[in-house]
Amino acid sequence: MSIAGVVPESRVRSLTGIIRSTTQETRTTSSPLTGEAVAAVPTSSIDDVETAFDTARVAQERWARTPLRSRSEALLRLHDLILDHTDELLDLIQVESGKSRAHAFDEVAHLALTARFYARRLRRQLAPHRRNGALPGLTSVEVNQVPKGVVGIISPWNYPLSMALADGIPAIAAGNAVVLKPDSQSPLIALAGVELLRRAGVPADVWQVVSGPGSVVGTAIIERADYVCFTGSTATGTMVAKQAAERLISCSLELGGKNPMIVLPGADVERSAAGAVTACFSSAGQLCVSIERLYVHESQYDAFRDALVRRVRALSLGASLDWDTDMGSLISQSQVETVTKHVEDAVANGATVLTGGRARPDLGPYFFEPTVLDGVTNAAECFAQETFGPLVSLYPYRSVEEAVSLANAGDYGLNASIFGSVREARRIAPRIKAGTVNINEGFAASFGSIDAPMGGMRSSGVGRRQGIEGILRYTEPQSVAVQRAVPMGGPAFVPPETYSKLLTAGLRVLRRTPRA
């Protein structure tokens, strides 16, 4: 397979031309599938970032006056364009991130769902809402949702299309402009998405793109944005939060996770094992919401272990751009080293490798086998630290109470999964400290349900994407109150003491009025 044949130089130039850059500096990206060079990507300077924000601010004032119907129509056109260009988008995702085609399609589907969701609900979500006034009949209140201004988005490499655009779609839908910094390892697919945005009718100046190292360009974005949306590690997210706090601006952060799955007593072993394979090894485990801890009741532990190992061993790995491989590559050598270190450390501390456990350079530079560990102790690094790779640890438990306690251990709280009786799973779900809980599914049910908010608790982040929460984060609620006939302080001809007594009597009446 030749990367040059998949992404011709002419296509690279047309995409990288979207980046705002006046420097002569470039960074060459390579494909994790083969190690071949993909693109020379321009680097933006601090002045370029400044210009991007200046341009976006002017454009945002015009865009905010664009009727909601026009914005909705643009998002629906984007939905159609995404589906029309599925094959090219899948090629770019695979070339830049190394994931299998099926896992790449998750991004395309998620982005199309997001565009349609906000397009169809925009008027309802942003329309002024009436609230109860202080004095019934005399005071009326409406709440407007005012766009924050220019939103800075710093997106990750692991979902380079979905996370680059899905967070920005509600931002522009709400009347904001966006300055995006895609991850340096996978910029072309984000640029392809921005190109489709422009073709859908979103003005180019409304969505600016800059490129470069996070320590320089990312910091410059945070120093200028009216709101920051970041997806990445907890360590980096903590620094983003501090920088945003210094400017008294808000931010949303989706960070790391060490996500648990509980297999309840009596759960269907084969169905649970099949669900675990998908939950653990989608995108080679390089997914913030993927499962890294499996808790199985001791009565079914052996049966589940055997079913899981059998299914994992049957997974196919490869660098194909077709639909014939189950799992793709890791993104970089550093990811391979992290997974290797976690496996070796776990084994040194008493764990057993049930399957996998090896890098596969024969398939490509960064391939690693899907790996299942048994007997991992709390001395192992992977016991509590996020691996972010194709590695899962298997643990038995005695009671559901113990399983809940084990699932809640640690500092993270992004996603959790429960397999078994729906009634029992619903009962214990509120006790799990995680922003999303999937029943009889690993992560896709909540991830794909765009009407439901998604985000983390504890060290897994703050704020929510998706749902109405995903668009209201980009707005400021503004209360507009109208007072009629009588001032709040009472008529001028009524003495204050008399008015206070009248008001007291009115409050007592309202106390007895159910809807007041």
Coordinates of C-alpha atoms in Angstrom, one line a residue:
M1 CA 0.0 0.0 0.0
S2 CA 1.4 3.4 -1.0
I3 CA 0.3 6.4 1.1
A4 CA 1.2 8.7 -1.8
G5 CA -1.4 7.0 -3.9
V6 CA -4.1 7.4 -1.2
V7 CA -3.4 11.1 -0.5
P8 CA -1.8 12.7 -3.6
E9 CA 0.4 15.8 -3.1
S10 CA -2.1 18.0 -4.8
R11 CA -4.7 17.0 -2.3
V12 CA -2.3 17.6 0.6
R13 CA -1.6 21.2 -0.8
S14 CA -5.3 22.0 -1.1
L15 CA -6.0 20.9 2.5
T16 CA -3.0 22.5 4.2
G17 CA -3.8 25.7 2.4
I18 CA -6.7 26.1 4.9
I19 CA -4.2 26.6 7.7
R20 CA -3.4 30.2 8.6
S21 CA 0.3 30.3 8.4
T22 CA 2.8 33.0 7.2
T23 CA 5.9 31.1 8.3
Q24 CA 8.2 28.9 6.2
E25 CA 8.2 26.2 8.9
T26 CA 6.6 22.9 8.3
R27 CA 6.3 19.6 10.2
T28 CA 6.2 16.3 8.2
T29 CA 3.6 13.8 9.4
S30 CA 3.8 10.1 8.8
S31 CA 1.3 7.3 8.7
P32 CA 1.3 4.9 11.6
L33 CA 0.2 2.2 9.2
T34 CA 3.4 2.1 7.2
G35 CA 5.7 4.8 8.6
E36 CA 5.6 6.7 5.2
A37 CA 5.5 10.5 5.1
V38 CA 2.1 11.9 4.5
A39 CA 2.2 15.7 4.5
A40 CA 4.4 18.7 5.1
V41 CA 2.1 20.7 7.4
P42 CA 2.6 24.5 7.8
T43 CA 3.3 25.8 11.3
S44 CA 1.5 28.9 12.5
S45 CA 3.2 31.7 14.4
I46 CA 1.8 33.6 17.4
D47 CA 1.1 36.4 14.9
D48 CA -0.9 33.9 12.8
V49 CA -3.0 33.0 15.9
E50 CA -3.6 36.7 16.6
T51 CA -4.7 37.3 13.1
A52 CA -7.0 34.2 13.2
F53 CA -8.7 35.6 16.3
D54 CA -9.0 39.1 14.9
T55 CA -10.5 37.7 11.7
A56 CA -12.9 35.4 13.6
R57 CA -14.1 38.2 15.9
V58 CA -15.2 40.3 12.9
A59 CA -16.8 37.3 11.3
Q60 CA -18.5 36.3 14.5
E61 CA -20.4 39.5 14.8
R62 CA -21.9 39.0 11.3
W63 CA -22.5 35.2 11.9
A64 CA -24.3 35.8 15.1
R65 CA -26.9 37.9 13.1
T66 CA -27.4 35.0 10.7
P67 CA -30.9 33.6 11.1
L68 CA -31.1 30.3 13.0
R69 CA -32.8 28.7 9.9
S70 CA -29.8 29.5 7.8
R71 CA -27.4 28.0 10.3
S72 CA -29.6 24.9 10.5
E73 CA -29.7 24.5 6.7
A74 CA -25.9 24.8 6.6
L75 CA -25.6 22.0 9.2
L76 CA -28.0 19.8 7.2
R77 CA -25.9 20.3 4.1
L78 CA -22.8 19.4 6.1
H79 CA -24.5 16.2 7.2
D80 CA -25.1 15.2 3.5
L81 CA -21.6 16.2 2.4
I82 CA -20.1 14.0 5.2
L83 CA -22.0 11.0 4.0
D84 CA -21.3 11.8 0.3
H85 CA -17.5 11.9 1.0
T86 CA -17.4 8.9 3.4
D87 CA -14.7 7.0 1.4
E88 CA -12.3 9.8 1.3
L89 CA -12.8 10.6 5.0
L90 CA -12.3 7.0 5.9
D91 CA -9.0 6.9 3.9
L92 CA -7.7 10.0 5.6
I93 CA -8.7 8.8 9.1
Q94 CA -6.9 5.5 8.5
V95 CA -3.8 7.0 7.0
E96 CA -3.4 9.5 9.8
S97 CA -4.5 7.5 12.8
G98 CA -3.9 3.9 11.8
K99 CA -7.3 2.6 13.0
S100 CA -9.3 0.0 11.1
R101 CA -11.9 1.1 8.6
A102 CA -14.8 0.0 10.8
H103 CA -13.5 2.1 13.7
A104 CA -12.8 5.0 11.4
F105 CA -16.5 4.8 10.3
D106 CA -17.5 5.5 13.9
E107 CA -16.1 9.0 13.4
V108 CA -18.0 9.7 10.2
A109 CA -21.3 8.4 11.6
H110 CA -20.8 10.4 14.9
L111 CA -20.1 13.6 13.0
A112 CA -23.1 13.2 10.7
L113 CA -25.3 12.5 13.7
T114 CA -24.0 15.6 15.5
A115 CA -24.6 17.9 12.5
R116 CA -28.2 16.6 12.1
F117 CA -29.0 16.8 15.8
Y118 CA -28.1 20.4 16.2
A119 CA -29.6 21.4 12.9
R120 CA -33.0 20.0 13.8
R121 CA -33.1 21.3 17.4
L122 CA -31.3 24.6 17.0
R123 CA -34.4 26.8 17.2
R124 CA -35.8 25.0 20.2
Q125 CA -32.5 25.1 22.1
L126 CA -31.6 28.7 21.5
A127 CA -35.1 30.4 21.5
P128 CA -35.7 32.8 24.4
H129 CA -37.4 30.9 27.3
R130 CA -39.9 32.5 29.5
R131 CA -39.4 32.3 33.3
N132 CA -41.5 33.3 36.2
G133 CA -41.4 36.9 37.2
A134 CA -41.1 38.3 40.7
L135 CA -44.6 39.8 40.7
P136 CA -47.1 37.6 38.7
G137 CA -48.8 39.6 36.0
L138 CA -46.5 42.6 36.6
T139 CA -43.1 41.1 36.0
S140 CA -42.2 39.1 32.9
V141 CA -38.8 37.5 32.3
E142 CA -37.2 35.9 29.3
V143 CA -33.7 34.2 29.1
N144 CA -31.7 34.7 26.0
Q145 CA -28.7 32.5 25.0
V146 CA -26.0 34.9 23.9
P147 CA -22.9 33.5 22.1
K148 CA -19.7 33.8 24.0
G149 CA -17.7 35.0 21.0
V150 CA -14.7 33.1 19.6
V151 CA -14.3 29.5 20.8
G152 CA -10.8 27.9 20.9
I153 CA -10.8 24.2 20.2
I154 CA -7.8 22.0 20.8
S155 CA -8.5 18.6 19.4
P156 CA -6.8 15.2 19.9
W157 CA -5.2 12.7 17.5
N158 CA -7.2 9.6 18.5
Y159 CA -10.5 10.8 17.0
P160 CA -9.1 13.4 14.6
L161 CA -12.3 14.0 12.6
S162 CA -15.0 13.7 15.1
M163 CA -13.4 15.6 18.0
A164 CA -12.1 18.3 15.7
L165 CA -15.5 19.2 14.3
A166 CA -18.2 17.7 16.6
D167 CA -17.3 20.1 19.4
G168 CA -17.3 23.0 17.1
I169 CA -20.6 22.4 15.4
P170 CA -22.7 23.5 18.4
A171 CA -20.3 26.4 18.9
I172 CA -21.0 27.8 15.4
A173 CA -24.7 26.8 15.6
A174 CA -25.0 29.0 18.7
G175 CA -23.5 32.0 16.8
N176 CA -19.9 31.8 17.8
A177 CA -16.8 31.6 15.6
V178 CA -14.1 29.0 16.1
V179 CA -10.3 28.9 16.0
L180 CA -9.2 25.2 15.8
K181 CA -5.9 23.6 16.5
P182 CA -6.0 20.0 15.3
D183 CA -3.4 17.6 16.7
S184 CA -0.1 17.8 14.9
Q185 CA -0.1 14.1 14.2
S186 CA -3.4 14.0 12.3
P187 CA -4.3 17.4 10.8
L188 CA -5.4 16.5 7.3
I189 CA -8.7 14.8 8.2
A190 CA -9.6 17.8 10.4
L191 CA -8.9 20.1 7.4
A192 CA -11.0 17.9 5.2
G193 CA -13.9 18.3 7.6
V194 CA -13.4 22.1 7.6
E195 CA -13.4 22.1 3.9
L196 CA -16.8 20.4 3.9
L197 CA -18.0 23.0 6.4
R198 CA -17.2 25.8 4.0
R199 CA -18.8 23.9 1.1
A200 CA -21.9 23.6 3.3
G201 CA -22.1 27.4 3.6
V202 CA -20.3 28.3 6.8
P203 CA -18.1 31.4 6.0
A204 CA -14.4 30.6 5.9
D205 CA -13.6 33.4 8.5
V206 CA -16.1 31.9 11.0
W207 CA -13.9 28.7 11.3
Q208 CA -10.2 29.4 11.4
V209 CA -7.5 26.7 11.6
V210 CA -4.0 27.1 13.1
S211 CA -1.3 24.5 13.5
G212 CA 1.7 23.9 15.7
P213 CA 2.9 22.6 19.0
G214 CA 0.4 22.8 21.9
S215 CA 2.9 24.5 24.2
V216 CA 3.1 27.5 21.7
V217 CA 0.0 27.6 19.5
G218 CA -2.3 25.9 22.1
T219 CA -1.2 28.4 24.8
A220 CA -1.8 31.3 22.3
I221 CA -5.3 30.1 21.7
I222 CA -6.1 29.9 25.4
E223 CA -4.8 33.5 25.9
R224 CA -7.2 34.8 23.3
A225 CA -10.3 32.7 23.3
D226 CA -13.6 33.5 25.0
Y227 CA -14.1 29.8 25.7
V228 CA -11.8 26.8 25.4
C229 CA -12.8 23.3 24.5
F230 CA -10.0 20.7 25.1
T231 CA -9.9 16.9 24.7
G232 CA -6.7 15.1 25.9
S233 CA -4.8 13.9 28.9
T234 CA -5.7 14.8 32.5
A235 CA -2.2 16.3 33.0
T236 CA -2.6 18.7 30.0
G237 CA -6.2 19.4 30.8
T238 CA -5.2 20.6 34.3
M239 CA -2.8 23.1 32.8
V240 CA -5.5 24.3 30.3
A241 CA -7.9 24.8 33.3
K242 CA -5.4 26.8 35.2
Q243 CA -4.6 29.1 32.2
A244 CA -8.4 29.6 31.5
A245 CA -9.0 30.4 35.2
E246 CA -6.3 33.1 35.1
R247 CA -8.4 34.9 32.4
L248 CA -11.7 34.1 34.1
I249 CA -13.0 32.3 31.0
S250 CA -14.9 29.0 31.0
C251 CA -13.7 25.7 29.5
S252 CA -14.8 22.2 28.9
L253 CA -12.3 19.4 29.3
E254 CA -12.8 15.7 28.4
L255 CA -9.8 14.0 29.9
G256 CA -8.5 10.5 30.7
G257 CA -10.3 7.5 32.0
K258 CA -9.6 4.1 33.5
N259 CA -13.0 2.8 32.6
P260 CA -14.6 -0.3 34.2
M261 CA -17.0 -2.9 33.0
I262 CA -19.0 -5.0 35.4
V263 CA -20.4 -8.3 34.3
L264 CA -23.3 -9.1 36.7
P265 CA -24.1 -12.5 38.0
G266 CA -26.2 -14.4 35.5
A267 CA -25.2 -12.3 32.5
D268 CA -24.9 -14.0 29.2
V269 CA -21.3 -14.9 29.0
E270 CA -20.9 -14.9 25.2
R271 CA -22.8 -11.6 24.8
S272 CA -20.7 -10.0 27.5
A273 CA -17.4 -11.3 26.1
A274 CA -18.4 -10.0 22.6
G275 CA -19.3 -6.6 24.1
A276 CA -16.0 -6.5 26.0
V277 CA -14.0 -7.1 22.8
T278 CA -15.5 -4.1 21.2
A279 CA -15.4 -2.0 24.3
C280 CA -11.7 -2.7 24.9
F281 CA -10.2 -2.8 21.5
S282 CA -12.0 -0.2 19.3
S283 CA -9.4 2.1 17.8
A284 CA -6.8 -0.2 19.4
G285 CA -7.9 1.0 22.8
Q286 CA -6.9 4.6 22.0
L287 CA -10.2 6.0 23.1
C288 CA -10.9 7.9 26.3
V289 CA -14.1 5.9 27.0
S290 CA -12.7 2.5 26.2
I291 CA -12.8 -0.2 28.8
E292 CA -9.5 -1.1 30.6
R293 CA -10.9 -3.0 33.7
L294 CA -13.2 -6.0 33.5
Y295 CA -14.9 -7.2 36.8
V296 CA -16.6 -10.6 36.5
H297 CA -18.6 -12.4 39.2
E298 CA -16.5 -15.4 40.4
S299 CA -19.3 -17.8 39.5
Q300 CA -18.7 -17.0 35.8
Y301 CA -15.2 -15.9 35.8
D302 CA -13.6 -18.9 34.2
A303 CA -16.3 -19.1 31.5
F304 CA -16.0 -15.4 30.7
R305 CA -12.2 -15.5 30.6
D306 CA -12.2 -18.4 28.2
A307 CA -14.8 -16.8 25.9
L308 CA -13.0 -13.4 26.0
V309 CA -9.6 -14.9 25.1
R310 CA -11.1 -17.0 22.3
R311 CA -12.7 -13.9 20.8
V312 CA -9.6 -11.7 21.2
R313 CA -7.4 -14.3 19.6
A314 CA -9.7 -14.3 16.6
L315 CA -9.2 -10.6 15.9
S316 CA -7.4 -9.8 12.7
L317 CA -4.7 -7.0 12.6
G318 CA -3.4 -5.3 9.6
A319 CA -2.6 -2.1 7.7
S320 CA -5.3 -2.5 5.1
L321 CA -7.6 0.3 4.0
D322 CA -10.3 -2.2 3.3
W323 CA -12.9 -3.6 5.7
D324 CA -11.1 -6.9 6.3
T325 CA -9.2 -6.1 9.5
D326 CA -10.6 -5.9 13.0
M327 CA -8.0 -3.7 14.7
G328 CA -5.5 -1.3 13.4
S329 CA -2.3 0.4 14.6
L330 CA -1.3 2.5 17.6
I331 CA -0.5 6.1 16.7
S332 CA 3.2 6.3 17.6
Q333 CA 6.3 4.6 19.0
S334 CA 5.6 6.3 22.4
Q335 CA 2.2 4.6 22.6
V336 CA 3.9 1.2 21.8
E337 CA 6.4 1.8 24.5
T338 CA 3.7 2.7 27.0
V339 CA 1.7 -0.5 26.3
T340 CA 4.9 -2.6 26.4
K341 CA 5.9 -1.1 29.7
H342 CA 2.5 -1.7 31.3
V343 CA 2.5 -5.4 30.1
E344 CA 6.1 -6.0 31.3
D345 CA 5.5 -4.3 34.6
A346 CA 2.3 -6.2 35.3
V347 CA 4.0 -9.5 34.6
A348 CA 6.9 -8.6 36.8
N349 CA 4.3 -7.9 39.6
G350 CA 2.6 -11.3 39.3
A351 CA 0.2 -10.9 36.3
T352 CA -0.3 -13.5 33.6
V353 CA -0.7 -12.7 29.9
L354 CA -3.7 -14.7 28.7
T355 CA -3.3 -13.6 25.1
G356 CA -1.4 -10.9 23.2
G357 CA 1.3 -9.0 24.9
R358 CA 3.6 -8.3 22.0
A359 CA 4.4 -5.6 19.5
R360 CA 4.0 -6.6 15.9
P361 CA 6.5 -4.7 13.8
D362 CA 6.0 -7.3 11.0
L363 CA 2.6 -5.7 10.4
G364 CA 3.6 -2.1 10.7
P365 CA 5.8 0.2 12.8
Y366 CA 3.3 0.6 15.7
F367 CA 1.1 -2.5 15.8
F368 CA 0.5 -4.2 19.1
E369 CA -1.5 -7.3 19.8
P370 CA -4.8 -7.0 21.7
T371 CA -3.8 -8.1 25.2
V372 CA -5.7 -9.6 28.1
L373 CA -4.1 -9.8 31.6
D374 CA -5.1 -11.8 34.6
G375 CA -4.0 -11.5 38.2
V376 CA -2.9 -7.8 38.0
T377 CA -2.0 -6.5 41.4
N378 CA -2.2 -3.0 42.8
A379 CA 1.6 -2.8 42.5
A380 CA 1.3 -2.8 38.7
E381 CA 1.3 0.5 36.8
C382 CA -1.7 -0.5 34.7
F383 CA -3.7 -1.2 37.8
A384 CA -4.7 2.5 38.2
Q385 CA -2.9 4.3 35.4
E386 CA -4.6 4.8 32.0
T387 CA -2.8 2.7 29.3
F388 CA -4.7 4.1 26.3
G389 CA -3.9 1.1 24.2
P390 CA -5.1 -2.5 23.5
L391 CA -4.7 -3.7 27.1
V392 CA -7.4 -4.9 29.5
S393 CA -7.1 -6.4 33.0
L394 CA -9.5 -9.1 34.2
Y395 CA -10.6 -9.3 37.9
P396 CA -13.1 -11.6 39.8
Y397 CA -15.5 -10.2 42.4
R398 CA -17.7 -11.8 45.1
S399 CA -20.6 -9.5 45.4
V400 CA -22.2 -6.6 43.4
E401 CA -21.4 -4.3 46.3
E402 CA -17.7 -5.2 45.9
A403 CA -17.9 -4.7 42.1
V404 CA -19.3 -1.2 42.5
S405 CA -16.6 -0.4 45.0
L406 CA -13.9 -1.7 42.6
A407 CA -15.4 0.2 39.7
N408 CA -15.3 3.5 41.7
A409 CA -11.7 3.0 42.8
G410 CA -9.2 5.5 41.5
D411 CA -9.5 9.2 40.4
Y412 CA -11.1 8.8 37.1
G413 CA -14.8 8.9 36.2
L414 CA -15.4 9.1 32.5
N415 CA -17.3 6.0 31.3
A416 CA -18.5 2.7 32.7
S417 CA -20.3 -0.4 31.4
I418 CA -22.6 -3.0 33.0
F419 CA -23.6 -6.3 31.3
G420 CA -26.5 -8.3 32.7
S421 CA -30.0 -7.8 33.8
V422 CA -31.2 -4.3 32.7
R423 CA -33.3 -3.9 35.8
E424 CA -30.3 -4.7 38.1
A425 CA -27.9 -2.6 36.0
R426 CA -30.3 0.4 36.2
R427 CA -30.4 0.1 39.9
I428 CA -26.7 0.3 40.4
A429 CA -25.8 2.7 37.6
P430 CA -26.4 5.9 39.7
R431 CA -23.9 4.6 42.2
I432 CA -21.1 4.4 39.6
K433 CA -18.9 7.6 39.5
A434 CA -18.9 8.1 35.8
G435 CA -20.3 10.6 33.4
T436 CA -21.8 7.9 31.2
V437 CA -22.9 4.4 32.0
N438 CA -23.7 1.9 29.2
I439 CA -25.8 -1.1 29.9
N440 CA -25.2 -4.2 27.7
E441 CA -22.9 -2.0 25.6
G442 CA -19.3 -0.7 26.1
F443 CA -19.5 2.9 25.2
A444 CA -21.2 3.3 21.8
A445 CA -24.8 3.6 23.1
S446 CA -24.0 6.9 25.0
F447 CA -21.4 8.1 22.5
G448 CA -23.8 7.7 19.6
S449 CA -26.8 9.2 21.5
I450 CA -26.2 12.8 20.6
D451 CA -29.2 14.0 22.6
A452 CA -27.5 12.7 25.8
P453 CA -24.7 14.7 27.5
M454 CA -21.3 13.1 27.6
G455 CA -18.3 14.0 29.9
G456 CA -16.4 13.1 32.9
M457 CA -16.5 13.3 36.7
R458 CA -13.5 13.7 39.0
S459 CA -10.2 13.7 37.2
S460 CA -11.9 12.8 33.9
G461 CA -12.8 16.4 33.2
V462 CA -15.5 19.1 33.5
G463 CA -18.3 20.1 31.2
R464 CA -20.4 18.1 28.8
R465 CA -20.5 17.7 25.0
Q466 CA -23.6 16.6 23.1
G467 CA -27.2 17.3 24.0
I468 CA -28.5 20.7 24.9
E469 CA -25.6 20.9 27.4
G470 CA -23.2 20.7 24.5
I471 CA -24.5 23.9 22.9
L472 CA -25.4 25.9 26.0
R473 CA -21.8 25.7 27.2
Y474 CA -21.0 28.1 24.3
T475 CA -23.6 30.7 25.4
E476 CA -24.1 33.1 28.2
P477 CA -27.6 33.1 29.7
Q478 CA -29.0 36.6 29.7
S479 CA -32.1 37.5 31.7
V480 CA -34.3 40.2 30.3
A481 CA -37.0 41.4 32.8
V482 CA -39.9 43.7 32.0
Q483 CA -41.8 45.5 34.8
R484 CA -45.3 46.8 34.1
A485 CA -47.6 49.3 35.8
V486 CA -46.2 49.1 39.3
P487 CA -42.4 49.4 40.1
M488 CA -40.9 46.6 42.1
G489 CA -40.5 49.0 45.1
G490 CA -44.2 49.8 45.0
P491 CA -46.1 52.9 43.8
A492 CA -44.9 56.3 44.9
F493 CA -48.2 57.1 46.5
V494 CA -48.1 54.0 48.8
P495 CA -46.0 54.4 52.0
P496 CA -43.2 51.8 52.2
E497 CA -44.6 50.2 55.4
T498 CA -48.0 49.8 53.8
Y499 CA -46.5 48.3 50.7
S500 CA -44.4 45.9 52.7
K501 CA -47.6 44.6 54.4
L502 CA -49.4 44.3 51.0
L503 CA -46.4 42.4 49.6
T504 CA -46.3 40.1 52.7
A505 CA -50.0 39.3 52.2
G506 CA -49.3 38.6 48.6
L507 CA -46.4 36.3 49.4
R508 CA -48.7 34.3 51.7
V509 CA -51.2 33.9 49.0
L510 CA -48.6 32.8 46.5
R511 CA -47.4 30.2 49.1
R512 CA -50.8 28.5 48.8
T513 CA -50.8 28.7 45.0
P514 CA -49.3 25.4 43.6
R515 CA -47.7 26.8 40.5
A516 CA -46.4 30.1 41.9

